[in-house]
Backbone as a printed PyTorch tensor [residue, N CA C, xyz], in Angstrom:
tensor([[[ 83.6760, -91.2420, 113.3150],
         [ 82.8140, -91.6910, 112.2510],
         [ 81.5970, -90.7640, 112.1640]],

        [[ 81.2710, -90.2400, 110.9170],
         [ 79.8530, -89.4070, 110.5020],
         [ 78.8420, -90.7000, 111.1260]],

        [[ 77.9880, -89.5950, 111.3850],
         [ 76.4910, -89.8490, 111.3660],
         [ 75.8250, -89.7900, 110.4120]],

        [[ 75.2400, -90.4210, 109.4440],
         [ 74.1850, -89.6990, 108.6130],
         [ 72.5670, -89.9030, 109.2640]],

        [[ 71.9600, -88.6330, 108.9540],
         [ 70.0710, -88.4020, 109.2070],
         [ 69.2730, -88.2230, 107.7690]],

        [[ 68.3570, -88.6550, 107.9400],
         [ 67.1010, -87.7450, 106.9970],
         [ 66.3750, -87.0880, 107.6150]],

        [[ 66.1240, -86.1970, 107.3600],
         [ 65.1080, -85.1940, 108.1510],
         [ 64.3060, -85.3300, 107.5460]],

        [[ 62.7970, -85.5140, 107.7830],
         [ 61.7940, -85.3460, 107.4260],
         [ 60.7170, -84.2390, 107.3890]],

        [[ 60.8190, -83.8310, 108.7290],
         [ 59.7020, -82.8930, 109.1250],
         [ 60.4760, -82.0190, 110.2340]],

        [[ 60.6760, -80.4150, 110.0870],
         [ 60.4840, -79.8630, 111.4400],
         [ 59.4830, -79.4990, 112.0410]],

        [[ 59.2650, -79.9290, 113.4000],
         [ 58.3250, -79.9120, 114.0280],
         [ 58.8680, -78.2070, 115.2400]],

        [[ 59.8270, -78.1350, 115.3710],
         [ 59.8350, -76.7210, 115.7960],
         [ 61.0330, -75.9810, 115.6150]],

        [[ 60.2670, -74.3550, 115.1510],
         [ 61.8260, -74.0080, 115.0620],
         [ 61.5230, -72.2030, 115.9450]],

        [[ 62.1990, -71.9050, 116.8330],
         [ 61.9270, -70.9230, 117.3810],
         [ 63.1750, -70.9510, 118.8980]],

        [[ 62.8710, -69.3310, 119.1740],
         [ 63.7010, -68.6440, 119.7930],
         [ 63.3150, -68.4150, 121.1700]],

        [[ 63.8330, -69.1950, 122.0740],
         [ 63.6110, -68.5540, 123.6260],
         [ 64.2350, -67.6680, 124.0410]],

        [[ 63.6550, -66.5000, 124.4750],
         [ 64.1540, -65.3800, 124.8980],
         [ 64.5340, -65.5870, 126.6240]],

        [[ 63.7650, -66.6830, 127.0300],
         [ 64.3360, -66.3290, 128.5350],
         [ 65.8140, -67.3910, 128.3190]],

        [[ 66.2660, -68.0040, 127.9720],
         [ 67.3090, -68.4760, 127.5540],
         [ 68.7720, -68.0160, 126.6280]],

        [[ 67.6590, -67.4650, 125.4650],
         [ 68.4540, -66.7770, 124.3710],
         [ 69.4790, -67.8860, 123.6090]],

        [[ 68.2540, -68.7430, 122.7460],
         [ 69.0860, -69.8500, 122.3620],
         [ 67.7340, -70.1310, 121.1540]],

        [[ 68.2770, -70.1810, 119.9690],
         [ 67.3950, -70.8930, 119.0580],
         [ 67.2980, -71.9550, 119.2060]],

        [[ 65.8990, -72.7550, 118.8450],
         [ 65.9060, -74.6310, 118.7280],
         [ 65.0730, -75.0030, 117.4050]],

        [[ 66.0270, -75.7750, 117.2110],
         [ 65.2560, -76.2160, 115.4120],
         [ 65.0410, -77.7320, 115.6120]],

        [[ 64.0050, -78.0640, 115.8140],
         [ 63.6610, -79.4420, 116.5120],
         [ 62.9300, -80.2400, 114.9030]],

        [[ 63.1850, -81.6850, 114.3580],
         [ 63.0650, -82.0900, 113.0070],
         [ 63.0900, -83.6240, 114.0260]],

        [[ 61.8010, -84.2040, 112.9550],
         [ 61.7600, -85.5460, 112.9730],
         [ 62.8260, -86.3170, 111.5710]],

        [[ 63.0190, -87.4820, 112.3760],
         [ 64.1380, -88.0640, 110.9900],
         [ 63.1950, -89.4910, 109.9990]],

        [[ 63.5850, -89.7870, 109.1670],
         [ 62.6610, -90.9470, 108.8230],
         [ 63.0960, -92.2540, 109.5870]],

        [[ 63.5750, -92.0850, 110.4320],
         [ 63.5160, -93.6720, 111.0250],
         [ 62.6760, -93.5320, 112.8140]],

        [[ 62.0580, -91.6970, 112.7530],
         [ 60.9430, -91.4250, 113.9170],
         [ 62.3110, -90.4940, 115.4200]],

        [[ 63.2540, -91.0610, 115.2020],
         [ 64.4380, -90.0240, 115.8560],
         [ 63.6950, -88.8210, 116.0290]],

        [[ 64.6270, -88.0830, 116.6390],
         [ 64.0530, -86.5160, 116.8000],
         [ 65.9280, -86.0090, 117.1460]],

        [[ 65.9500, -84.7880, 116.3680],
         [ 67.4270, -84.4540, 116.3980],
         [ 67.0660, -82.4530, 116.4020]],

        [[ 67.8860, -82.3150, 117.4020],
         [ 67.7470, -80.3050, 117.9380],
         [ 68.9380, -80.0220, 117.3320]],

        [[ 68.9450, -79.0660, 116.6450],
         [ 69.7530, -78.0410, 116.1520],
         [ 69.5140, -76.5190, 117.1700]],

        [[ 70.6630, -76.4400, 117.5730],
         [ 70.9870, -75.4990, 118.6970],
         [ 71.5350, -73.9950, 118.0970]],

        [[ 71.1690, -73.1970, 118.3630],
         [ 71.8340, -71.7060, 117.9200],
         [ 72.1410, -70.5490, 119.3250]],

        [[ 72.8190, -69.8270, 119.3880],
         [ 73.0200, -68.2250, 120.3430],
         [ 72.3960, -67.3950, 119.7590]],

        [[ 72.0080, -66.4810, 120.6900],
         [ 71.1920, -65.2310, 120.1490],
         [ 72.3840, -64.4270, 119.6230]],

        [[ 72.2490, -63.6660, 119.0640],
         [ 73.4290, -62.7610, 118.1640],
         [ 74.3010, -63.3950, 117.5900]],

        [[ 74.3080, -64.5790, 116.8890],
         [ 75.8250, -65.7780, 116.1340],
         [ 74.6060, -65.7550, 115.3410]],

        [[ 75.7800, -66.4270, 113.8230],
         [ 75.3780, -67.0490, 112.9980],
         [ 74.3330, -68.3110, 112.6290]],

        [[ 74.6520, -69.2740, 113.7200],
         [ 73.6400, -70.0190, 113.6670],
         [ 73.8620, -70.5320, 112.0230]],

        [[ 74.8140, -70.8750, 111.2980],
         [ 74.6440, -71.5560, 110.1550],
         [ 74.2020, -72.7790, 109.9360]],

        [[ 74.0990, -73.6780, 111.3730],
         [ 73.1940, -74.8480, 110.5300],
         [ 71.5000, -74.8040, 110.8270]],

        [[ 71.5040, -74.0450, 111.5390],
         [ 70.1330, -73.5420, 111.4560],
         [ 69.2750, -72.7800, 110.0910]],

        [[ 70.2100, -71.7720, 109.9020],
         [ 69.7370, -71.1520, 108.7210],
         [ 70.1680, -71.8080, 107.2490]],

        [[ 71.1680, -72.9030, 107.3140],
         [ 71.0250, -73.9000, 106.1160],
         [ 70.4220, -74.4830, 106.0210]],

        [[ 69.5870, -75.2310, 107.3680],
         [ 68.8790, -76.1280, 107.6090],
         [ 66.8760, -75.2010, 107.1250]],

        [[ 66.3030, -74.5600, 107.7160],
         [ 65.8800, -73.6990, 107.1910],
         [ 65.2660, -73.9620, 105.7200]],

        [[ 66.2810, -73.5710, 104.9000],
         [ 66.1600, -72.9220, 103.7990],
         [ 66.4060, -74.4160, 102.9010]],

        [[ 66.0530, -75.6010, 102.8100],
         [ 66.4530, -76.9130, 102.4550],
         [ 64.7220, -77.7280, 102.4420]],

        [[ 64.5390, -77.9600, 100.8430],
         [ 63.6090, -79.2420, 100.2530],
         [ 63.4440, -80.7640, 101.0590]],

        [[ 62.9210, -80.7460, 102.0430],
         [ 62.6800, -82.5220, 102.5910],
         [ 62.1760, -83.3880, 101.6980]],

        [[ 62.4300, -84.6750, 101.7940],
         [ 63.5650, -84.8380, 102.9330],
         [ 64.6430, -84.5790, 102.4130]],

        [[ 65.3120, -84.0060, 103.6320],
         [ 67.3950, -83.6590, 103.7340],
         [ 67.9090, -84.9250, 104.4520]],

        [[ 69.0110, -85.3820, 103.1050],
         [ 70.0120, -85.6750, 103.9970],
         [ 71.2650, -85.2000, 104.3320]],

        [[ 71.3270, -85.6590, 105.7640],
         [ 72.7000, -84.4860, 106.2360],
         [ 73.5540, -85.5950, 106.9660]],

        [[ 75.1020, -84.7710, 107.5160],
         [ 75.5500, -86.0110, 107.7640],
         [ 75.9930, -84.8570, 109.1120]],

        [[ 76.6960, -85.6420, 110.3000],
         [ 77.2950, -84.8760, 111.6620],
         [ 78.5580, -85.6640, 111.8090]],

        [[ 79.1420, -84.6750, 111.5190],
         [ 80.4570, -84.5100, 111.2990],
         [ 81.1670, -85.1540, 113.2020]],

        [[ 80.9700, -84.3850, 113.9670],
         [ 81.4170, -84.8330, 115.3130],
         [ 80.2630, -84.8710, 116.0670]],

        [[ 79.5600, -86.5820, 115.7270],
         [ 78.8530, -87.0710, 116.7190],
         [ 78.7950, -87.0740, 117.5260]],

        [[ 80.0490, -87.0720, 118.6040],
         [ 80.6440, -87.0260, 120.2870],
         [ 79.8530, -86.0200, 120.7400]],

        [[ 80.1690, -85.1930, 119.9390],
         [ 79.2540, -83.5700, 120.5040],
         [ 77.9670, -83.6590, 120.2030]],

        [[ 77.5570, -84.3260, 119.7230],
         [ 76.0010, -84.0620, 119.6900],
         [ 74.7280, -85.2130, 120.2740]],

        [[ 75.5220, -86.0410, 121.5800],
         [ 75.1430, -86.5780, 122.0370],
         [ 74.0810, -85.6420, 122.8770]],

        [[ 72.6140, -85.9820, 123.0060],
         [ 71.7900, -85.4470, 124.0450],
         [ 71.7540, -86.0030, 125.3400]],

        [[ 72.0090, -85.0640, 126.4940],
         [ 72.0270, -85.1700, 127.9880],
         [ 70.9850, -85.9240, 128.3910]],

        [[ 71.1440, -86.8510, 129.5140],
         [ 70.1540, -87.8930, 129.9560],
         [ 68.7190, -87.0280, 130.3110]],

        [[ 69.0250, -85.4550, 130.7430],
         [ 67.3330, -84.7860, 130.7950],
         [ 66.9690, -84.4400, 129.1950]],

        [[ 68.1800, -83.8310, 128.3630],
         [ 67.1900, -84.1800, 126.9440],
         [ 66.3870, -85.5350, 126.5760]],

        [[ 67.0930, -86.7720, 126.4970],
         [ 66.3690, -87.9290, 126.6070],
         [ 65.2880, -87.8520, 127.0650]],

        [[ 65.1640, -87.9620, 128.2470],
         [ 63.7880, -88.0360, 129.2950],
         [ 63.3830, -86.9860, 128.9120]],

        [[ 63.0690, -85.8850, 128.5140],
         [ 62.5620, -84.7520, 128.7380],
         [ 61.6900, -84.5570, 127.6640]],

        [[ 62.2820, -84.6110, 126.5320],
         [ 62.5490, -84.4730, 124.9130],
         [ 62.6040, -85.7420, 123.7350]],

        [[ 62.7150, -87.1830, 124.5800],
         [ 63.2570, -87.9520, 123.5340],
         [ 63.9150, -87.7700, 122.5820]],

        [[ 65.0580, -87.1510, 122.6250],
         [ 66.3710, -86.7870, 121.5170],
         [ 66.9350, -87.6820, 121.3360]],

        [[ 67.1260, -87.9770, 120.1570],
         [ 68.6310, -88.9630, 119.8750],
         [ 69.4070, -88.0270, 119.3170]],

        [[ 69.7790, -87.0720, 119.1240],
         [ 70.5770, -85.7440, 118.4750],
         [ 70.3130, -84.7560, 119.0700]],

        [[ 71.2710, -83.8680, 119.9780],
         [ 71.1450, -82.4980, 120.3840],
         [ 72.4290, -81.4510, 119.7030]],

        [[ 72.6410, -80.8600, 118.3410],
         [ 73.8040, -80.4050, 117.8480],
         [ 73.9260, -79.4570, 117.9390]],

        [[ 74.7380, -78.8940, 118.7420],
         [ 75.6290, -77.5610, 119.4380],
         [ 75.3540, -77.0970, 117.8640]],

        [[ 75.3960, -75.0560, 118.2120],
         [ 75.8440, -74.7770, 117.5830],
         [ 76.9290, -74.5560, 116.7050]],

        [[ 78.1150, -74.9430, 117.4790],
         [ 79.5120, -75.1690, 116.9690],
         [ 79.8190, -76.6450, 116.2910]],

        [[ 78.8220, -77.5750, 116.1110],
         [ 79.2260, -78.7090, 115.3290],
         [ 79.1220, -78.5860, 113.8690]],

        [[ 79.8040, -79.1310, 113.5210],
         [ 80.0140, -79.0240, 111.4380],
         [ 79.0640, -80.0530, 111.1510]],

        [[ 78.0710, -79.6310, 110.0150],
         [ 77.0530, -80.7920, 109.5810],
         [ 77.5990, -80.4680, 108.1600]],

        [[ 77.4560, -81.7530, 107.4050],
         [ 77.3150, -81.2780, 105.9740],
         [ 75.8430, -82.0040, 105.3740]],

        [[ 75.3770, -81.2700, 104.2060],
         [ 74.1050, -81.1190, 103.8140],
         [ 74.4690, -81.7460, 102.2890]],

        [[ 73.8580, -82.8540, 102.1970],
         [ 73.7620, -83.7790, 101.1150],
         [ 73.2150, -83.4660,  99.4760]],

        [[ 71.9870, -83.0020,  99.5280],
         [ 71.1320, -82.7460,  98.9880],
         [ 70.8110, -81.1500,  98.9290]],

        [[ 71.6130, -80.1900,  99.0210],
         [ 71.3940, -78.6110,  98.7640],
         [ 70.5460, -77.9560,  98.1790]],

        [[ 69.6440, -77.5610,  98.2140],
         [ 69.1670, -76.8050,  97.3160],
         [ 68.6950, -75.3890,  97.2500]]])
C-alpha cells in the first residue's frame, strides 16, 4: 500500500562529503519529518524532482517497507520516513 505525504518545508538539503551521500530532509503538514537519501555520483532523481517542486507537494511512496527509518534515525533524527535512493516516489502536483 502507497504512502501519501505533504511536504511542507525543507529544512535541509545538502551533501556530506565524509559519507558521500546527499540528505534532503522536509517537514510534512501533519509535523513528520521524512529524508530523501541520494549517492555521490547517481542520479539522485527524487532528490532533484523533489528540489525543483512548488509547496506544498504532494507525493506518494511507492514501497513504504523500504523507507522505514532505523531505530537510531528515530532517536537521533525523529524520522518517520528515511527513502533510499532506490525507492520510486510519485509526485502529485508537478510543476
Amino acid at each position: 500500500m502507497d504512502v501519501e505525504l505533504v511536504i511542507t518545508k525543507i529544512l535541509l538539503d545538502r551533501y556530506f562529503s565524509e559519507s558521500g551521500v546527499w540528505c534532503l530532509k522536509c517537514r510534512c503538514d501533519d509535523g513528520s519529518l521524512v529524508v530523501f537519501w541520494g549517492e555521490a555520483n547517481e542520479p539522485n532523481r527524487n532528490i532533484v524532482a523533489l528540489r525543483h517542486q512548488k509547496l506544498p507537494l504532494h507525493i506518494a511512496l511507492f514501497s513504504p517497507d523500504e523507507c522505514v527509518p532505523s531505530e537510531w534515525e528515530k532517536k537521533e533524527y525523529h524520522l518517520s520516513w528515511s527513502v533510499p535512493a532506490s525507492a520510486d516516489i510519485y509526485i502529485f502536483n508537478e510543476h
